[in-house]
GROMACS .gro file of C-alpha atoms in nm:
model
  168
    1MET     CA    1  13.822  14.285  15.245
    2CYS     CA    2  13.573  13.999  15.224
    3ASP     CA    3  13.581  13.718  15.471
    4PRO     CA    4  13.637  13.353  15.363
    5ILE     CA    5  13.273  13.257  15.426
    6SER     CA    6  13.144  13.523  15.185
    7ILE     CA    7  13.398  13.426  14.921
    8GLY     CA    8  13.316  13.059  14.967
    9LEU     CA    9  12.942  13.125  14.930
   10ALA     CA   10  13.002  13.338  14.620
   11VAL     CA   11  13.214  13.067  14.456
   12ALA     CA   12  12.970  12.792  14.556
   13GLN     CA   13  12.671  12.980  14.417
   14THR     CA   14  12.854  13.061  14.093
   15GLY     CA   15  12.954  12.696  14.051
   16ALA     CA   16  12.605  12.568  14.133
   17THR     CA   17  12.444  12.814  13.892
   18ILE     CA   18  12.679  12.721  13.608
   19MET     CA   19  12.635  12.349  13.679
   20GLY     CA   20  12.256  12.387  13.681
   21GLN     CA   21  12.262  12.580  13.354
   22ARG     CA   22  12.487  12.315  13.193
   23GLN     CA   23  12.258  12.036  13.309
   24ALA     CA   24  11.953  12.219  13.176
   25ALA     CA   25  12.124  12.275  12.839
   26LYS     CA   26  12.224  11.907  12.816
   27ALA     CA   27  11.872  11.794  12.909
   28GLN     CA   28  11.728  12.025  12.643
   29GLU     CA   29  11.979  11.886  12.390
   30ARG     CA   30  11.870  11.529  12.469
   31ALA     CA   31  11.501  11.622  12.448
   32GLN     CA   32  11.555  11.789  12.111
   33ALA     CA   33  11.753  11.490  11.979
   34ASN     CA   34  11.475  11.251  12.088
   35ALA     CA   35  11.200  11.470  11.943
   36SER     CA   36  11.395  11.511  11.617
   37LYS     CA   37  11.441  11.136  11.588
   38ALA     CA   38  11.069  11.077  11.649
   39GLU     CA   39  10.976  11.344  11.392
   40ARG     CA   40  11.206  11.188  11.130
   41GLN     CA   41  11.047  10.847  11.192
   42ARG     CA   42  10.696  10.997  11.171
   43TYR     CA   43  10.779  11.173  10.844
   44LEU     CA   44  10.939  10.865  10.686
   45HIS     CA   45  10.638  10.656  10.788
   46GLU     CA   46  10.400  10.913  10.638
   47VAL     CA   47  10.591  10.932  10.309
   48SER     CA   48  10.631  10.554  10.289
   49SER     CA   49  10.261  10.509  10.348
   50MET     CA   50  10.179  10.752  10.066
   51ARG     CA   51  10.421  10.578   9.828
   52ILE     CA   52  10.279  10.234   9.914
   53GLN     CA   53   9.928  10.363   9.850
   54GLN     CA   54  10.045  10.511   9.518
   55GLY     CA   55  10.193  10.177   9.415
   56GLN     CA   56   9.873   9.995   9.508
   57GLU     CA   57   9.665  10.243   9.307
   58GLN     CA   58   9.892  10.200   9.005
   59VAL     CA   59   9.868   9.821   9.024
   60ALA     CA   60   9.488   9.839   9.060
   61ALA     CA   61   9.464  10.076   8.761
   62ALA     CA   62   9.684   9.849   8.551
   63GLN     CA   63   9.464   9.553   8.643
   64ARG     CA   64   9.148   9.748   8.551
   65LEU     CA   65   9.300   9.846   8.218
   66GLN     CA   66   9.404   9.489   8.149
   67GLU     CA   67   9.055   9.364   8.233
   68SER     CA   68   8.900   9.636   8.016
   69THR     CA   69   9.118   9.540   7.721
   70LYS     CA   70   9.030   9.173   7.765
   71LYS     CA   71   8.655   9.243   7.787
   72ALA     CA   72   8.665   9.478   7.488
   73ARG     CA   73   8.851   9.218   7.281
   74GLU     CA   74   8.596   8.954   7.381
   75ALA     CA   75   8.306   9.189   7.303
   76ARG     CA   76   8.446   9.267   6.957
   77ALA     CA   77   8.503   8.896   6.888
   78THR     CA   78   8.150   8.812   7.005
   79ALA     CA   79   8.006   9.090   6.790
   80ARG     CA   80   8.193   8.966   6.480
   81VAL     CA   81   8.090   8.605   6.536
   82SER     CA   82   7.728   8.698   6.609
   83ALA     CA   83   7.715   8.922   6.300
   84GLY     CA   84   7.871   8.649   6.087
   85GLU     CA   85   7.625   8.386   6.213
   86ALA     CA   86   7.336   8.623   6.148
   87GLY     CA   87   7.467   8.695   5.801
   88VAL     CA   88   7.521   9.062   5.875
   89ALA     CA   89   7.831   9.229   5.735
   90GLY     CA   90   7.956   9.563   5.618
   91LEU     CA   91   7.927   9.907   5.770
   92SER     CA   92   7.686   9.818   6.050
   93VAL     CA   93   7.929   9.557   6.190
   94ASP     CA   94   8.220   9.798   6.146
   95ALA     CA   95   8.021  10.067   6.330
   96LEU     CA   96   7.950   9.828   6.619
   97ILE     CA   97   8.318   9.724   6.640
   98ASN     CA   98   8.426  10.091   6.626
   99ASP     CA   99   8.177  10.179   6.902
  100LEU     CA  100   8.316   9.903   7.126
  101THR     CA  101   8.671  10.022   7.055
  102ARG     CA  102   8.572  10.383   7.134
  103LYS     CA  103   8.418  10.279   7.466
  104GLU     CA  104   8.735  10.090   7.557
  105ALA     CA  105   8.949  10.392   7.467
  106GLU     CA  106   8.727  10.623   7.675
  107TYR     CA  107   8.748  10.393   7.974
  108ASN     CA  108   9.127  10.363   7.941
  109PHE     CA  109   9.164  10.740   7.902
  110ASN     CA  110   8.946  10.810   8.206
  111THR     CA  111   9.136  10.554   8.415
  112GLN     CA  112   9.472  10.706   8.316
  113LYS     CA  113   9.344  11.059   8.380
  114GLN     CA  114   9.218  10.959   8.724
  115LEU     CA  115   9.556  10.804   8.802
  116GLN     CA  116   9.735  11.122   8.688
  117MET     CA  117   9.510  11.338   8.907
  118SER     CA  118   9.579  11.111   9.203
  119ASP     CA  119   9.952  11.148   9.136
  120VAL     CA  120   9.924  11.529   9.127
  121ASN     CA  121   9.729  11.520   9.454
  122ARG     CA  122   9.986  11.288   9.611
  123THR     CA  123  10.271  11.513   9.496
  124LEU     CA  124  10.101  11.803   9.674
  125GLN     CA  125  10.051  11.589   9.985
  126LEU     CA  126  10.418  11.488   9.981
  127ARG     CA  127  10.523  11.851   9.945
  128ASP     CA  128  10.297  11.947  10.236
  129ALA     CA  129  10.439  11.661  10.443
  130GLY     CA  130  10.791  11.786  10.367
  131LEU     CA  131  10.699  12.141  10.470
  132GLY     CA  132  10.535  12.008  10.786
  133PHE     CA  133  10.850  11.808  10.864
  134THR     CA  134  11.069  12.114  10.815
  135ASN     CA  135  10.843  12.329  11.032
  136ASN     CA  136  10.833  12.064  11.305
  137MET     CA  137  11.212  12.031  11.300
  138LEU     CA  138  11.250  12.410  11.328
  139ARG     CA  139  11.002  12.415  11.616
  140ILE     CA  140  11.178  12.128  11.794
  141ASN     CA  141  11.534  12.249  11.743
  142LYS     CA  142  11.522  12.602  11.875
  143PRO     CA  143  11.855  12.736  12.001
  144ILE     CA  144  11.953  12.603  12.342
  145GLU     CA  145  12.043  12.861  12.602
  146GLN     CA  146  12.404  12.806  12.705
  147PRO     CA  147  12.543  12.869  13.054
  148ASN     CA  148  12.575  13.239  13.137
  149TYR     CA  149  12.915  13.252  13.306
  150LEU     CA  150  12.919  13.627  13.358
  151GLY     CA  151  12.565  13.632  13.499
  152ALA     CA  152  12.646  13.343  13.731
  153ALA     CA  153  12.967  13.514  13.850
  154LEU     CA  154  12.785  13.842  13.912
  155SER     CA  155  12.507  13.663  14.098
  156GLY     CA  156  12.764  13.477  14.307
  157ALA     CA  157  12.949  13.799  14.380
  158GLN     CA  158  12.625  13.965  14.483
  159THR     CA  159  12.549  13.675  14.718
  160GLY     CA  160  12.900  13.699  14.862
  161LEU     CA  161  12.868  14.072  14.917
  162SER     CA  162  12.525  14.031  15.073
  163THR     CA  163  12.659  13.765  15.308
  164HIS     CA  164  12.959  13.982  15.393
  165SER     CA  165  12.730  14.278  15.470
  166ALA     CA  166  12.504  14.058  15.680
  167LEU     CA  167  12.796  13.919  15.879
  168LYS     CA  168  12.934  14.267  15.958
   0.00000   0.00000   0.00000
């Protein structure tokens, strides 16, 4: 039969081990919650930043297109007036007007195409950011080791038996 000291030590060690494991699990839980919160904030900031930049690029492109349209209209009007004052009419004036219109269309097309390519690139960046967020969350939120009651009890029993043998 074991003496009360050995039993007491076994129970105390088992309790201390379980308490330590619980505290470690709770600390890990808190650390994961904090890291998850920080990762969510980082991701939202990254995505918001990309969307703001996209909006700014769209506004800038719209302004460039508006300015291009205005300048092309002014150039066509100037060409017509200049041709009329010079007494020139017919196909040569039409060709000049058509050339100005073509240049405007090319500029507008190129501006729109550039904006579309930027949008495709941004979509890829957003997808990559989402994958990075998911990977970071998986890395942060690994399973937390829970208290090992059986292991703690066996370890406590071993300590109790060792103490009992030493006291004999």
